[in-house]
Structures are given as C-alpha cells and as structure tokens.
Coordinates of C-alpha atoms in Angstrom, one line a residue:
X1 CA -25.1 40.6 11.8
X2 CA -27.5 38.3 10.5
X3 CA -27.7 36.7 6.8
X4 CA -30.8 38.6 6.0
X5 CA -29.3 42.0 6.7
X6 CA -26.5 41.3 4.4
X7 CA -25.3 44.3 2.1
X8 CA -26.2 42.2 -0.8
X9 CA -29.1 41.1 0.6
X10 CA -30.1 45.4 1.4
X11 CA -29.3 45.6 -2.3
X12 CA -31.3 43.0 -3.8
X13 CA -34.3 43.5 -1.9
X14 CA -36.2 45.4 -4.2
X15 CA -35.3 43.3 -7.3
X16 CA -37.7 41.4 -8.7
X17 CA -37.5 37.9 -8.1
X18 CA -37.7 37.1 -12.0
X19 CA -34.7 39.4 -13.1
X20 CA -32.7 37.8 -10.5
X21 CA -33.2 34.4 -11.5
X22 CA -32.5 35.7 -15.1
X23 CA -29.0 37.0 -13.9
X24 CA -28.2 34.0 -12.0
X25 CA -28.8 32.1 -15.1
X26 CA -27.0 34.3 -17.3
X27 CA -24.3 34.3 -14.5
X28 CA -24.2 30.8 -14.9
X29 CA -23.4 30.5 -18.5
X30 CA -20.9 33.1 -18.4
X31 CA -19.0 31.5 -15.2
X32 CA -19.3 27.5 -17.0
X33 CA -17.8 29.5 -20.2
X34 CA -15.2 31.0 -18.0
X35 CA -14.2 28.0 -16.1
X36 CA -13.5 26.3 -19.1
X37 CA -11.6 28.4 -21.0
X38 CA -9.5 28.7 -17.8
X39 CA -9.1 25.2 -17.6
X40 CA -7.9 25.3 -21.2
X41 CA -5.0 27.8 -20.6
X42 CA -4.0 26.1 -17.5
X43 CA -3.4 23.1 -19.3
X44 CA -1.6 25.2 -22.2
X45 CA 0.4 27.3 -19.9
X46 CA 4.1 25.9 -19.9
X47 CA 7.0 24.5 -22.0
X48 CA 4.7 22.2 -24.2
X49 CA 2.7 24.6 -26.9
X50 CA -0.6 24.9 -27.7
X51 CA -1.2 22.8 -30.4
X52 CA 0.7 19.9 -28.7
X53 CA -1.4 20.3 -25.8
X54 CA -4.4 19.9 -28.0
X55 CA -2.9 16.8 -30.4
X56 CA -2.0 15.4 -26.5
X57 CA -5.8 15.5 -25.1
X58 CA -6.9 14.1 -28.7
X59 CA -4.6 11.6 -29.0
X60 CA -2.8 12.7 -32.2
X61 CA 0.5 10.6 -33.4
X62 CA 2.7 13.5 -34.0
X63 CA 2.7 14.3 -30.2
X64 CA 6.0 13.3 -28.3
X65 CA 6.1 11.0 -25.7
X66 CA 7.8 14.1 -23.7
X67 CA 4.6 16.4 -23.9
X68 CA 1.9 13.7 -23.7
X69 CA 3.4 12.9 -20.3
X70 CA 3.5 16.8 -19.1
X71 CA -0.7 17.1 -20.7
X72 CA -2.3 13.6 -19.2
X73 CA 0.4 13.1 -15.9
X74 CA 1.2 16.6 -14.6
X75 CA -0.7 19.5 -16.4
X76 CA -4.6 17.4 -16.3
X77 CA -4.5 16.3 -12.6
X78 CA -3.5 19.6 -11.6
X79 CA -5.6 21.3 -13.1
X80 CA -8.9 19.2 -12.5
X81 CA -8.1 19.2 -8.8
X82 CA -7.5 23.2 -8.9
X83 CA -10.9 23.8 -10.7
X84 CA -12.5 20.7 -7.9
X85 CA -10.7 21.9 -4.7
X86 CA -11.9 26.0 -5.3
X87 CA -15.3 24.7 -6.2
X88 CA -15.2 23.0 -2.9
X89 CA -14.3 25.8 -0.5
X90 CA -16.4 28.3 -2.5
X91 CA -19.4 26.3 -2.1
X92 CA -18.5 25.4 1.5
X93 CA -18.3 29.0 2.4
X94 CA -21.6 29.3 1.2
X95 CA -23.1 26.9 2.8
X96 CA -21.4 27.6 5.9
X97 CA -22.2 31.3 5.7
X98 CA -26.4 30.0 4.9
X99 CA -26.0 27.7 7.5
X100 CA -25.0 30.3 10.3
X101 CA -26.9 33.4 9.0
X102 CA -23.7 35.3 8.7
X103 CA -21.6 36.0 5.1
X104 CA -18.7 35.9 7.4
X105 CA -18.3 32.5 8.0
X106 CA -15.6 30.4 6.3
X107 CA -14.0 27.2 6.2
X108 CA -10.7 29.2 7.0
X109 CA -11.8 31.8 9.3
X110 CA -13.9 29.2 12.1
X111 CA -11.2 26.9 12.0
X112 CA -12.9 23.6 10.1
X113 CA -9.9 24.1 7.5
X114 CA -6.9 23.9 10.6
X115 CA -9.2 21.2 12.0
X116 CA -9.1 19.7 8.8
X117 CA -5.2 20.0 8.5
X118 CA -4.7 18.2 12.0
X119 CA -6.2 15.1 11.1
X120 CA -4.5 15.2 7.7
X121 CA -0.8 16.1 9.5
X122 CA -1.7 12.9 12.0
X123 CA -2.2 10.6 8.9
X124 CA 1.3 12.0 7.4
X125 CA 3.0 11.9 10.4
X126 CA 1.8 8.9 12.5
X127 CA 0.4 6.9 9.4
X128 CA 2.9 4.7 9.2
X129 CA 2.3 3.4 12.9
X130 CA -1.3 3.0 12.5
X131 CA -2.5 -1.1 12.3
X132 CA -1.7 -3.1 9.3
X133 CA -5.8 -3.4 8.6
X134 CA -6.4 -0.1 8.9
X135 CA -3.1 1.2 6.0
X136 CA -4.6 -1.7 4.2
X137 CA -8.1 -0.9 3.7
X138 CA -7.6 2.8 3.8
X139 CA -4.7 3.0 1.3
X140 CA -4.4 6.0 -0.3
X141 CA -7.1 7.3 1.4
X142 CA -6.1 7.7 4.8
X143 CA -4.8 11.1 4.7
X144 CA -8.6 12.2 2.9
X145 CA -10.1 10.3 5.6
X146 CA -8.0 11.9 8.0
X147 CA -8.4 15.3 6.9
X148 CA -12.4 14.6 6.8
X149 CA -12.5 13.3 10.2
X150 CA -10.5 16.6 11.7
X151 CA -13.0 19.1 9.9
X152 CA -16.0 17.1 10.7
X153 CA -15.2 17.1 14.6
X154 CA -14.4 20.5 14.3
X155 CA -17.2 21.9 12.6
X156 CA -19.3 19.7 15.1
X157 CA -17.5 21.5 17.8
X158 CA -18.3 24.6 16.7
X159 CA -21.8 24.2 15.8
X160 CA -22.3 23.1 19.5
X161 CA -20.4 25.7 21.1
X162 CA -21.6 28.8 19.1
X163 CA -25.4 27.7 19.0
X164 CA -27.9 27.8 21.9
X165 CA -31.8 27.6 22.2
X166 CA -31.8 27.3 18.4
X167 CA -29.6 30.5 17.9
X168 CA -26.4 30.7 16.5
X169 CA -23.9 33.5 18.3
X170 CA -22.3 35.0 15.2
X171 CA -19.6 36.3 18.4
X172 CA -19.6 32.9 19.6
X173 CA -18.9 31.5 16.1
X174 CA -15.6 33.8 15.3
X175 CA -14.1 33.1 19.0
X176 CA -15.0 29.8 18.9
X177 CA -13.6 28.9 15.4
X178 CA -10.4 31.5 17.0
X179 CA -9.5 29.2 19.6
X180 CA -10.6 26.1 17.7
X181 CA -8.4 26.9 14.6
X182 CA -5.1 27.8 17.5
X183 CA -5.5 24.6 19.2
X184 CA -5.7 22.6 15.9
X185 CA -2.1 24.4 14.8
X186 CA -0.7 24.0 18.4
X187 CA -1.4 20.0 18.3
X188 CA 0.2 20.4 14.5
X189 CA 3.2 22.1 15.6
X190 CA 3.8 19.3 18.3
X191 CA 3.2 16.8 15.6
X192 CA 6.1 19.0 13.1
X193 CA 8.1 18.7 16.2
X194 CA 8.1 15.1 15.5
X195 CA 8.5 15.1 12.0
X196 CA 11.6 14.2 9.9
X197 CA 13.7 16.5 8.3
X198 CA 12.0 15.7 5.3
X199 CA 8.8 15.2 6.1
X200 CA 8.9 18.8 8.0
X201 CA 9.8 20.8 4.5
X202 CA 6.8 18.7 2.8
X203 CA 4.6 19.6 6.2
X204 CA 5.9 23.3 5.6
X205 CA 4.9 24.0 1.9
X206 CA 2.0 21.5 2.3
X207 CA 0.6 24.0 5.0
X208 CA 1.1 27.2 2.7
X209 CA -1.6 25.3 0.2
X210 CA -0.3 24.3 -3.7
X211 CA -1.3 21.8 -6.2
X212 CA 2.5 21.5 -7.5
X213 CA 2.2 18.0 -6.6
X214 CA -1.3 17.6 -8.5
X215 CA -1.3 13.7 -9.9
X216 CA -4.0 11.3 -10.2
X217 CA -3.7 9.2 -7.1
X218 CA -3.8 12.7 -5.0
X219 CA -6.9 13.3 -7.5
X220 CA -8.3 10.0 -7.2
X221 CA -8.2 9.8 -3.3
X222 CA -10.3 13.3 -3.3
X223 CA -12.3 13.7 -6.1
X224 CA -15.1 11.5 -5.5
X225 CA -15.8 13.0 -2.3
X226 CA -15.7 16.4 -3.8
X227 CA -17.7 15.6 -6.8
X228 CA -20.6 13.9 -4.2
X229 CA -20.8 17.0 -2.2
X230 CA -21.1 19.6 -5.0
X231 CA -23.2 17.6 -6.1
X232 CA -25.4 17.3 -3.3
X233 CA -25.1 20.8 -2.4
X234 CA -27.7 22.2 -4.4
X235 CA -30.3 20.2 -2.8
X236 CA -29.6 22.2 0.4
X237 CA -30.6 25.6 -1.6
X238 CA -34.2 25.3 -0.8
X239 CA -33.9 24.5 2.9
X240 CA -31.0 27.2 3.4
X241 CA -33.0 29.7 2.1
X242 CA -36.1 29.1 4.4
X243 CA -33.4 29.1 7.4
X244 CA -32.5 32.7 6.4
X245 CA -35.6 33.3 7.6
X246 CA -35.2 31.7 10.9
X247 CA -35.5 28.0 12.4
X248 CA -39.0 28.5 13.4
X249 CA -39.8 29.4 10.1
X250 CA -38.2 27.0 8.2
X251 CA -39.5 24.3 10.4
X252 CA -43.3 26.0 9.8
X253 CA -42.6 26.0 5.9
X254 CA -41.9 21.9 5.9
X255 CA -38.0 22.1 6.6
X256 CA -37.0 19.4 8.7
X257 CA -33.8 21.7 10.3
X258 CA -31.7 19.5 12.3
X259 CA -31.5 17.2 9.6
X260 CA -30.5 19.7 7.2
X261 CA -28.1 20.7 9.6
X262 CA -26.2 17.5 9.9
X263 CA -26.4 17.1 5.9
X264 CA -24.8 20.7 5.8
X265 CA -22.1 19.8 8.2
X266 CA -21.2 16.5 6.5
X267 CA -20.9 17.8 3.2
X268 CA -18.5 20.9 4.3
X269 CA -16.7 18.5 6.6
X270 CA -15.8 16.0 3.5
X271 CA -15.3 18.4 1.0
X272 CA -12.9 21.1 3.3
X273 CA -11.3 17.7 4.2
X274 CA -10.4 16.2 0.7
X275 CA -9.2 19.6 -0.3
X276 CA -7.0 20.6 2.9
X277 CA -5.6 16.6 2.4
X278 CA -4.5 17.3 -1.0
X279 CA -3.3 21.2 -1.7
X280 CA -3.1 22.0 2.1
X281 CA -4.7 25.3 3.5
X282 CA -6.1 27.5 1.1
X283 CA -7.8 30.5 2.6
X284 CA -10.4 33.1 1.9
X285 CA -12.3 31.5 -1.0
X286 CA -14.8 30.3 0.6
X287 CA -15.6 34.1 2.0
X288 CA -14.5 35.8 -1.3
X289 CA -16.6 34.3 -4.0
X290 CA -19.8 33.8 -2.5
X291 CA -19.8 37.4 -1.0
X292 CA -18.9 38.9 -4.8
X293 CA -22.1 36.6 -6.2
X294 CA -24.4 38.0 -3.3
X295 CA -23.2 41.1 -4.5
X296 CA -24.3 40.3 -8.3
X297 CA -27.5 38.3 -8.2
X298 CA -28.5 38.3 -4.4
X299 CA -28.5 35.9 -1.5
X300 CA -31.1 33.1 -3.2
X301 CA -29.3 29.7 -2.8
X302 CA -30.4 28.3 -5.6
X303 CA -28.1 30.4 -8.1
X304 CA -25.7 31.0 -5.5
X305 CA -24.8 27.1 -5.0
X306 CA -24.2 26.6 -8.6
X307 CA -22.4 29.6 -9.1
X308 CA -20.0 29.6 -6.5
X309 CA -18.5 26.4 -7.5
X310 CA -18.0 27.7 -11.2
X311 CA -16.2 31.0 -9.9
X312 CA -14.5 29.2 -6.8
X313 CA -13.0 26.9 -9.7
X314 CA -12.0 30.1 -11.8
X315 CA -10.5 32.1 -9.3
X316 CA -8.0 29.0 -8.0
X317 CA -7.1 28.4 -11.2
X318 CA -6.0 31.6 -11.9
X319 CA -4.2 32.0 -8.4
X320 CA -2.5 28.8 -9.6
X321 CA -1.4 30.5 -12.7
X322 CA 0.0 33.9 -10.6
X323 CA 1.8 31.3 -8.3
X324 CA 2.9 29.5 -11.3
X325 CA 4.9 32.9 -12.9
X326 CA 5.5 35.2 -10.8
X327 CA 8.6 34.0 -9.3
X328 CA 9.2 31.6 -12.5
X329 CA 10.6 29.2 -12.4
X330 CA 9.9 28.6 -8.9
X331 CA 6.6 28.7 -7.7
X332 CA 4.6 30.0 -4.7
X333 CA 1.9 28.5 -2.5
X334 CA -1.6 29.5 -3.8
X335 CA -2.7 30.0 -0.4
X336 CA 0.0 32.8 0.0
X337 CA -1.9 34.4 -3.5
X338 CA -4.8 33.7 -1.8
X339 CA -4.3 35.6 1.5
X340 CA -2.9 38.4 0.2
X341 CA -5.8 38.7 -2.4
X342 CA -8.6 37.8 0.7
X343 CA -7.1 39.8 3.3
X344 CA -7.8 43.2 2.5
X345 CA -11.5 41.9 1.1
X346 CA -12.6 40.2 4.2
X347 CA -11.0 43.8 5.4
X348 CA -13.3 45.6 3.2
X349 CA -16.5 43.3 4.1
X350 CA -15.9 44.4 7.9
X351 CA -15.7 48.2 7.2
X352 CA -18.3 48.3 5.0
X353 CA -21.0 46.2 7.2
X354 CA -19.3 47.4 10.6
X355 CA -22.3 49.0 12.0
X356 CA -24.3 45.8 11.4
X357 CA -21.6 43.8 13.0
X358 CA -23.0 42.7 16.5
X359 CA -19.6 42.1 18.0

C-alpha cells in the first residue's frame, strides 16, 4: 500500500485544497487549546488542590512548602516530558509513515523504538564500566545518547534493507523492523540477564514505558533534543509531500531526496531516542495520531506536522492520567494504556485498508 492510496488520502481527494488548510488551522487551535488545558489538570490532578497548584506555579506566600515541592519537583517535570515525549513519537510516526509512503510505519512497529531501548539498556547496565572521559563528558546524558545511537543504527538499518533502486518494500519494511525489533530485545534480555536484582525491576517497569519518575534532570537530559526535532520537523512538510508523489518527482520539483532522507532519519532517531531513554517504550502513538489527523484534514504535511505533536502531547497525557487512577494508588505503565488502546486500532487500520495492503 502506498501513502497516496491511503483511506484518508481516497477521502480527501476531492476536497478543496483551501477548506483543508482552513481545518488544519482550525484543528490547530483547538488541539493548542486542548493540550493546554490538559497540561493544566495533569498538574492539578492529586493530593495538592487546585488553587494551591495555581498559588504554587505563581509563587504565592500562602502555598506550603509540602505542595510547592509536589507542583515545581514532581507534578511540572512529569508533565512537560509527557506532553514532549507523545509529541515526539506522534510526529515521528508521521514522518516515518511520509518518509516510507506507508501510514503503517511506526517507531514501535519497525523496531527504531527496541533499537532505541538497547542502547539505552547498555548505558544502564554497562554505564558504569564505560571510561572515566566518556561518564565525564556525557554525564547525565549518556543513557539519551545511548538510546539515540540504538534508534539511529536501527532506523539506518532498516532504511537500507527495506529500500532498493529508490523503492521502499512496504513488505520489506514490516519483516525487516520484525526481526530488527526481536534481535534488539534478544541482546536486551542477555543484558537483563546481567543486571542486578535491582537494576532488573527498574529494567522491568522501565520497559513497560511510565513517566512516574518524571524530574528535571530526566527532563533536562531529553528535552533539548526533543524540542530541536519538533522543531525542525515542520521544515520536512514540503519535501515529504513531493515524496508522496515519488523520488523522481520530488527530485524534478527541486527536492534534494537523499538529503532529506538523512535529515528525516536523524530527527526520528534523536527524538524516539530521548523519549525511549526517559519513559521507556511507549507504543502505538506514533501510528494512532497521525492516522486519526489524516482521517480529519488529509495527508498534507504541513498541518499534519504541527498537529500531530499537539494531539500526540494530549493523548499521553491523558493515558498518563488513566495509568495514574485506575489502579490508585498504584499506577500502571502508560505503554500498557497505550497498547491496549493501539492494538485493536492498528487492528482496525489493517481490515479496513486490507485489499490495498500489498503483503
């Protein structure tokens, strides 16, 4: 199936190209709104109350020392690096999915997130052997860098293996990220095997994906690199959009491909990377939200971009808030919300585009 014949794309065809800028727009506001009112009752949701979460973010006297701590040191963090990290893997999805002419790639599904996981698992692991220079001028950073490093080799990997003469096997791809994504979790399970006691229960709920342990070196050590991708992704909408069209005919309308290609692949290698290193695997956003957008306002990149970060930041918040109260006062790994919530839709995305499918 290629990106062109998407469902959404089928849809949208006969749209006109105004109205659907119109409703990416309006989609836009409505999403920003929704974020941040979602950021707002993350931060609010908990023992502290509302007013005390506002007097805490303004600074207000009457605040305790008790619920300033819970606002600036645990709730903020977590939060910002929810609403960061599903921004990331939304937008990677759809940048994946533009880059291989397929809304069926994801960071999860070809295996760039379990790549990702294996270099971050050899930082946690093995860290503490690597040189003295290396701890030192890596710092906090190494398991980021890490984790970047593992999804950037894999995503090269799979790039090389799935695409030849120009064309990218959409077969090739889904086998490729298959086996890519098993050997990654064999080489983590010899590394578990290694592990402490200790370090094997962090390993364990580290895997399932949470940001229970949000705080702002974890934030810190990933946001920048987040931040610079999302940012940068936009600029790739022009260029992804003439590739939906073919290489050929991208490279006749000005679009210097392979370069766009490495820039694509960097910027979902660092910012799958910096989100597996600090919530762990989180699945299916990255195929979720960009397919329910397509479905919306169409397959143009340039609303698509913006507006898969906004929802990808909205949905992981609110699976945050599920994990968060459902089976109060423990809580449950997001990526567990996730799964059960992407499963059946990736399901769904099969059966409904099946005959397209050229598997």
């Amino acid at each position: 199936m290629t990106f062109s014949s998407s469902l959404a794309g089928q849809r949208h065809a006969t749209r006109p190209q105004g109205d659907r800028r119109v409703l990416a727009r309006l989609l836009t506001a409505l999403l920003a709104g929704a974020l941040l009112l979602t950021m707002l009752l993350s931060l609010g949701w908990g023992a502290a109350s509302d007013t005390d979460v506002v007097g805490a973010l303004i600074g207000a006297d009457d605040v305790s020392l008790r619920d300033r701590t819970i606002v600036w040191d645990i709730r903020l963090p977590r939060t910002l690096i929810g609403a960061l990290v599903g921004a990331a893997l939304a937008v990677s999805g759809a940048v994946l999915q533009g880059l291989f002419r397929n809304p069926l790639a994801d960071p999860g599904l070809v295996g760039v997130s379990a790549g990702a996981s294996f270099g971050a698992v050899i930082a946690i692991v093995l860290g503490g052997s690597a040189p003295f220079w290396l701890q030192a001028s890596l710092g906090s950073f190494m398991v980021p860098f890490a984790a970047f490093l593992g999804g950037w080799i894999t995503t090269i990997l799979l790039y090389s293996v799935a695409t030849r003469n120009g064309r990218t096997s959409v077969a090739t791809m889904l086998l490729a990220g298959l086996a890519l994504a098993a050997l990654a979790s064999a080489l983590t399970g010899v590394l578990v095997y290694y592990a402490t006691d200790d370090e094997l229960r962090d390993l364990t709920f580290w895997g399932l994906g949470s940001v229970a342990g949000a705080n702002w070196q974890k934030f810190w050590s990933a946001a920048p690199l987040i931040i610079v991708c999302l940012l940068a992704a936009p600029f790739l909408a022009r260029s992804l959009n003439a590739l939906a069209l073919g290489e050929a005919a991208a490279g006749h309308l000005g679009i210097r491909v392979q370069a766009m290609k490495r820039i694509a692949i960097l910027t979902v290698a660092c910012s799958v990377g910096a989100s597996v290193a600090v919530t762990g695997g989180i699945g299916f956003v990255g195929i979720v939200v960009p397919h329910l957008l397509r479905l919306v306002q169409g397959p143009d990149h340039r609303g698509l971009l913006i507006n898969s970060a906004l929802l990808g930041g909205v949905m992981l918040l609110l699976a945050d808030a599920i994990a968060r109260t459902v089976i109060a006062p423990a809580e449950m790994p997001i990526g567990i919300i996730t799964a059960i919530i992407g499963g059946p839709f990736f399901l769904w995305i099969l059966m409904r585009n099946r005959a397209l499918v050229d598997l």
